[in-house]
mmCIF file of C-alpha atoms in Angstrom:
data_model
loop_
_atom_site.group_PDB
_atom_site.id
_atom_site.type_symbol
_atom_site.label_atom_id
_atom_site.label_comp_id
_atom_site.label_asym_id
_atom_site.label_seq_id
_atom_site.Cartn_x
_atom_site.Cartn_y
_atom_site.Cartn_z
ATOM 1 C CA MET A 14 20.339 98.382 230.773
ATOM 2 C CA SER A 15 21.920 101.753 231.137
ATOM 3 C CA SER A 16 18.401 103.704 231.657
ATOM 4 C CA ASP A 17 17.906 104.562 235.520
ATOM 5 C CA ILE A 18 14.593 106.047 236.574
ATOM 6 C CA SER A 19 15.367 109.726 235.750
ATOM 7 C CA VAL A 20 16.579 108.266 232.453
ATOM 8 C CA LEU A 21 12.691 106.592 231.607
ATOM 9 C CA ARG A 22 11.193 109.603 233.335
ATOM 10 C CA SER A 23 12.403 112.192 231.167
ATOM 11 C CA ARG A 24 11.330 109.611 227.804
ATOM 12 C CA LEU A 25 7.718 109.028 229.944
ATOM 13 C CA ARG A 26 7.358 112.690 229.821
ATOM 14 C CA VAL A 27 8.574 112.879 226.508
ATOM 15 C CA ASP A 28 5.105 109.782 225.662
ATOM 16 C CA LEU A 29 3.359 111.919 227.805
ATOM 17 C CA ALA A 30 3.662 115.956 225.954
ATOM 18 C CA GLU A 31 5.008 117.167 228.995
ATOM 19 C CA PRO A 32 8.284 117.582 228.751
ATOM 20 C CA THR A 33 8.267 119.990 232.724
ATOM 21 C CA ALA A 34 6.651 118.991 236.301
ATOM 22 C CA ASP A 35 3.245 120.898 235.757
ATOM 23 C CA ARG A 36 1.059 118.162 235.615
ATOM 24 C CA TRP A 37 3.367 115.420 237.438
ATOM 25 C CA THR A 38 6.320 115.712 239.506
ATOM 26 C CA ASP A 39 9.668 113.484 239.203
ATOM 27 C CA ASN A 40 8.231 111.486 242.875
ATOM 28 C CA ASP A 41 4.572 111.017 240.947
ATOM 29 C CA LEU A 42 6.011 109.766 237.279
ATOM 30 C CA ASP A 43 8.823 107.186 239.366
ATOM 31 C CA ARG A 44 6.157 106.086 241.160
ATOM 32 C CA HIS A 45 3.513 104.447 237.860
ATOM 33 C CA ILE A 46 7.670 103.568 236.591
ATOM 34 C CA GLN A 47 7.088 101.675 239.560
ATOM 35 C CA HIS A 48 4.056 100.001 239.235
ATOM 36 C CA ALA A 49 4.300 98.843 235.681
ATOM 37 C CA VAL A 50 7.761 97.172 237.288
ATOM 38 C CA ARG A 51 5.990 95.195 239.549
ATOM 39 C CA ASP A 52 3.448 94.464 236.763
ATOM 40 C CA LEU A 53 6.301 93.561 234.658
ATOM 41 C CA ASN A 54 7.637 91.597 237.031
ATOM 42 C CA ARG A 55 4.904 89.087 238.038
ATOM 43 C CA VAL A 56 4.957 87.936 233.683
ATOM 44 C CA ALA A 57 9.143 88.245 233.224
ATOM 45 C CA PRO A 58 10.728 88.836 236.244
ATOM 46 C CA ARG A 59 15.208 88.534 235.351
ATOM 47 C CA GLU A 60 16.391 84.473 234.465
ATOM 48 C CA MET A 61 19.251 84.687 236.938
ATOM 49 C CA VAL A 62 21.947 81.981 237.565
ATOM 50 C CA ASP A 63 23.852 81.954 241.044
ATOM 51 C CA THR A 64 27.188 79.686 241.187
ATOM 52 C CA SER A 65 28.083 80.963 244.344
ATOM 53 C CA LEU A 66 27.144 78.502 246.494
ATOM 54 C CA THR A 67 28.997 75.456 247.459
ATOM 55 C CA ILE A 68 28.001 72.599 249.962
ATOM 56 C CA PRO A 69 28.660 73.986 253.449
ATOM 57 C CA ASP A 70 31.161 71.393 255.841
ATOM 58 C CA PRO A 71 30.208 69.738 257.656
ATOM 59 C CA ALA A 72 28.839 68.483 254.195
ATOM 60 C CA SER A 73 24.866 69.677 254.407
ATOM 61 C CA ARG A 74 22.278 68.640 251.862
ATOM 62 C CA GLU A 75 20.803 72.191 252.940
ATOM 63 C CA LEU A 76 22.141 75.619 251.319
ATOM 64 C CA ASP A 77 21.267 79.126 253.092
ATOM 65 C CA ILE A 78 20.222 81.389 249.838
ATOM 66 C CA ALA A 79 19.842 84.109 252.390
ATOM 67 C CA GLY A 80 22.095 86.045 249.652
ATOM 68 C CA LEU A 81 20.038 86.040 246.399
ATOM 69 C CA SER A 82 19.257 89.423 245.923
ATOM 70 C CA GLY A 83 15.864 89.974 244.688
ATOM 71 C CA LEU A 84 15.004 86.086 244.389
ATOM 72 C CA THR A 85 11.299 85.523 243.736
ATOM 73 C CA ARG A 86 11.415 81.972 242.539
ATOM 74 C CA VAL A 87 13.859 79.006 242.272
ATOM 75 C CA ILE A 88 13.663 77.241 239.218
ATOM 76 C CA THR A 89 16.054 73.859 240.168
ATOM 77 C CA VAL A 90 19.949 73.483 241.044
ATOM 78 C CA GLU A 91 22.325 71.782 239.828
ATOM 79 C CA TYR A 92 24.599 69.313 241.870
ATOM 80 C CA PRO A 93 27.242 68.263 241.060
ATOM 81 C CA VAL A 94 27.999 70.450 238.765
ATOM 82 C CA GLY A 95 30.302 70.332 235.293
ATOM 83 C CA GLY A 96 28.507 67.009 233.972
ATOM 84 C CA TYR A 97 26.227 66.478 230.766
ATOM 85 C CA PRO A 98 23.739 66.745 230.628
ATOM 86 C CA ARG A 99 23.463 68.695 233.801
ATOM 87 C CA ARG A 100 22.441 67.017 237.181
ATOM 88 C CA LEU A 101 19.366 68.864 237.874
ATOM 89 C CA ARG A 102 17.936 68.202 241.198
ATOM 90 C CA HIS A 103 14.418 68.090 242.969
ATOM 91 C CA PHE A 104 14.542 70.683 246.506
ATOM 92 C CA GLU A 105 12.422 71.837 249.058
ATOM 93 C CA LEU A 106 12.413 75.191 249.951
ATOM 94 C CA TRP A 107 11.633 76.868 252.943
ATOM 95 C CA GLY A 108 12.419 80.574 254.199
ATOM 96 C CA SER A 109 15.496 80.917 252.905
ATOM 97 C CA THR A 110 16.944 77.081 253.738
ATOM 98 C CA LEU A 111 17.066 75.031 250.546
ATOM 99 C CA THR A 112 17.213 71.270 250.609
ATOM 100 C CA LEU A 113 18.773 69.577 248.139
ATOM 101 C CA LEU A 114 16.752 66.120 247.791
ATOM 102 C CA THR A 115 19.354 62.924 247.975
ATOM 103 C CA ASP A 116 19.507 60.146 248.720
ATOM 104 C CA THR A 117 22.763 60.586 250.128
ATOM 105 C CA VAL A 118 24.460 63.733 251.527
ATOM 106 C CA PRO A 119 26.702 65.712 248.772
ATOM 107 C CA VAL A 120 29.978 66.434 249.581
ATOM 108 C CA ALA A 121 31.519 69.290 251.902
ATOM 109 C CA GLY A 122 33.142 72.389 249.216
ATOM 110 C CA ALA A 123 31.388 70.826 246.558
ATOM 111 C CA PRO A 124 30.100 74.196 243.949
ATOM 112 C CA VAL A 125 26.271 73.896 243.329
ATOM 113 C CA ILE A 126 24.530 75.941 240.585
ATOM 114 C CA VAL A 127 21.085 77.868 241.650
ATOM 115 C CA TYR A 128 18.919 78.814 238.769
ATOM 116 C CA TYR A 129 16.142 81.597 239.455
ATOM 117 C CA THR A 130 14.056 84.273 238.753
ATOM 118 C CA ALA A 131 14.217 87.639 240.602
ATOM 119 C CA ARG A 132 13.116 91.088 240.504
ATOM 120 C CA HIS A 133 13.549 93.656 238.127
ATOM 121 C CA THR A 134 15.235 97.003 239.965
ATOM 122 C CA VAL A 135 14.892 100.590 238.396
ATOM 123 C CA ASP A 136 15.871 102.880 241.047
ATOM 124 C CA SER A 137 18.510 106.220 240.672
ATOM 125 C CA ALA A 138 20.877 104.510 240.464
ATOM 126 C CA ILE A 139 20.362 101.132 237.885
ATOM 127 C CA SER A 140 18.207 99.768 235.923
ATOM 128 C CA THR A 141 17.953 95.993 235.360
ATOM 129 C CA LEU A 142 15.656 96.446 232.199
ATOM 130 C CA PRO A 143 16.743 94.867 229.361
ATOM 131 C CA ASP A 144 15.909 98.033 226.196
ATOM 132 C CA HIS A 145 12.895 95.821 224.821
ATOM 133 C CA LEU A 146 11.614 95.832 228.093
ATOM 134 C CA GLU A 147 11.783 99.418 228.563
ATOM 135 C CA ASP A 148 8.773 100.616 226.021
ATOM 136 C CA PHE A 149 6.573 97.922 228.071
ATOM 137 C CA VAL A 150 7.210 100.286 231.215
ATOM 138 C CA LEU A 151 6.844 103.400 229.632
ATOM 139 C CA LEU A 152 3.564 101.816 228.359
ATOM 140 C CA GLY A 153 2.293 101.058 231.017
ATOM 141 C CA ALA A 154 3.598 103.604 232.799
ATOM 142 C CA ALA A 155 1.586 106.541 230.904
ATOM 143 C CA GLY A 156 -1.924 104.425 231.634
ATOM 144 C CA TYR A 157 -0.945 104.291 234.895
ATOM 145 C CA ALA A 158 -0.215 108.606 235.294
ATOM 146 C CA LEU A 159 -3.239 109.855 233.155
ATOM 147 C CA LEU A 160 -5.117 108.256 235.489
ATOM 148 C CA GLY A 161 -3.358 109.028 238.611
ATOM 149 C CA TYR A 162 -4.179 112.758 236.646
ATOM 150 C CA LEU A 163 -8.118 111.853 236.444
ATOM 151 C CA ALA A 164 -8.622 110.923 239.609
ATOM 152 C CA ALA A 165 -7.133 114.554 240.959
ATOM 153 C CA THR A 166 -9.105 116.711 238.215
ATOM 154 C CA HIS A 167 -11.705 114.637 238.345
ATOM 155 C CA ASP A 168 -14.283 117.796 238.364
ATOM 156 C CA ARG A 169 -12.842 119.068 235.758
ATOM 157 C CA VAL A 170 -14.468 119.318 232.467
ATOM 158 C CA THR A 171 -11.764 120.025 230.686
ATOM 159 C CA ILE A 172 -8.290 119.162 231.435
ATOM 160 C CA GLY A 173 -6.064 122.109 229.910
ATOM 161 C CA ASP A 174 -5.471 120.432 226.969
ATOM 162 C CA GLY A 175 -8.981 120.311 225.191
ATOM 163 C CA ARG A 176 -9.770 117.174 226.183
ATOM 164 C CA THR A 177 -12.438 116.317 228.007
ATOM 165 C CA SER A 178 -11.876 113.579 231.304
ATOM 166 C CA GLU A 179 -13.817 111.002 229.396
ATOM 167 C CA GLU A 180 -11.456 111.482 226.922
ATOM 168 C CA LEU A 181 -8.499 111.831 228.658
ATOM 169 C CA ARG A 182 -9.956 108.157 230.090
ATOM 170 C CA ALA A 183 -10.683 106.803 226.784
ATOM 171 C CA HIS A 184 -6.844 107.228 226.402
ATOM 172 C CA ALA A 185 -5.173 105.662 229.096
ATOM 173 C CA ASN A 186 -7.504 102.452 229.090
ATOM 174 C CA ASP A 187 -6.220 102.200 225.380
ATOM 175 C CA LEU A 188 -3.240 102.756 226.944
ATOM 176 C CA LEU A 189 -3.791 99.963 229.428
ATOM 177 C CA MET A 190 -5.001 97.711 227.399
ATOM 178 C CA GLN A 191 -2.798 97.679 225.685
ATOM 179 C CA PHE A 192 -0.050 97.306 228.365
ATOM 180 C CA ARG A 193 -1.882 94.084 229.308
ATOM 181 C CA GLN A 194 -1.863 92.805 226.296
ATOM 182 C CA ASP A 195 1.304 93.100 226.211
ATOM 183 C CA LEU A 196 2.123 91.390 229.225
ATOM 184 C CA THR A 197 -0.262 88.506 227.852
ATOM 185 C CA ALA A 198 1.681 88.356 224.739
ATOM 186 C CA LEU A 199 5.436 88.076 227.441
ATOM 187 C CA LYS A 200 4.156 85.344 229.600
ATOM 188 C CA ARG A 201 2.645 83.044 226.432
ATOM 189 C CA GLU A 202 5.763 83.215 225.015
ATOM 190 C CA ARG A 203 8.167 82.734 227.739
ATOM 191 C CA GLN A 204 6.335 79.126 228.398
ATOM 192 C CA CYS A 205 6.730 78.467 224.972
ATOM 193 C CA VAL A 206 9.980 78.868 225.516
ATOM 194 C CA VAL A 207 10.023 76.943 227.948
ATOM 195 C CA ALA A 208 8.536 74.307 226.642
ATOM 196 C CA ALA A 209 10.434 73.661 223.887
ATOM 197 C CA GLY A 210 13.687 73.025 226.026
ATOM 198 C CA GLU A 211 14.017 70.345 228.525
ATOM 199 C CA LEU A 212 13.577 71.759 232.179
ATOM 200 C CA TRP A 213 14.508 68.828 234.080
ATOM 201 C CA ALA A 214 17.445 65.936 233.357
ATOM 202 C CA GLU A 215 17.281 62.552 234.855
ATOM 203 C CA ASP A 216 17.773 63.020 238.288
ATOM 204 C CA GLU A 217 19.847 60.117 239.430
ATOM 205 C CA ARG A 218 19.683 60.752 243.104
#
């Protein structure tokens, strides 16, 4: 997970057979990379575990989860922690306030573990994409880049490398079709993993 956006951009230029910025500026390619990352986030966001939260003092069922960076969805909450099987609690979420649905008030200061998903981040400093997902993103970004270029050159008969706009559009559509098929397969794979495991332990309130 060491490839920042400049590294991904360089790889994308290789995929597009354009080592220099003749057709796409760096900003253009960065925008297309972010477009593909947003698509990926809807299917395979980061799987995160936060162990920093504790029951407030005075004791309350309500937890402030505003500090969970990039949060897209809370999956489950463990309280009390360290048991076997894990004590995974039902909860309600409103804004950044998570309320544990327990019959008794939790113990002040006791730790809470939150399992959640978060958006992937790709910028000039960091990429949270694991290696195997970088290829997914580059495939989609290449398709979006080609379509974007076609939109700017729609009145040309040829594109400059001998291909017609129709040929280039067909290639772009093929790339995006493969990207979407790969995302669908990835979504099914993740759903099978969740279905194979037991998400909820008995919630004894």
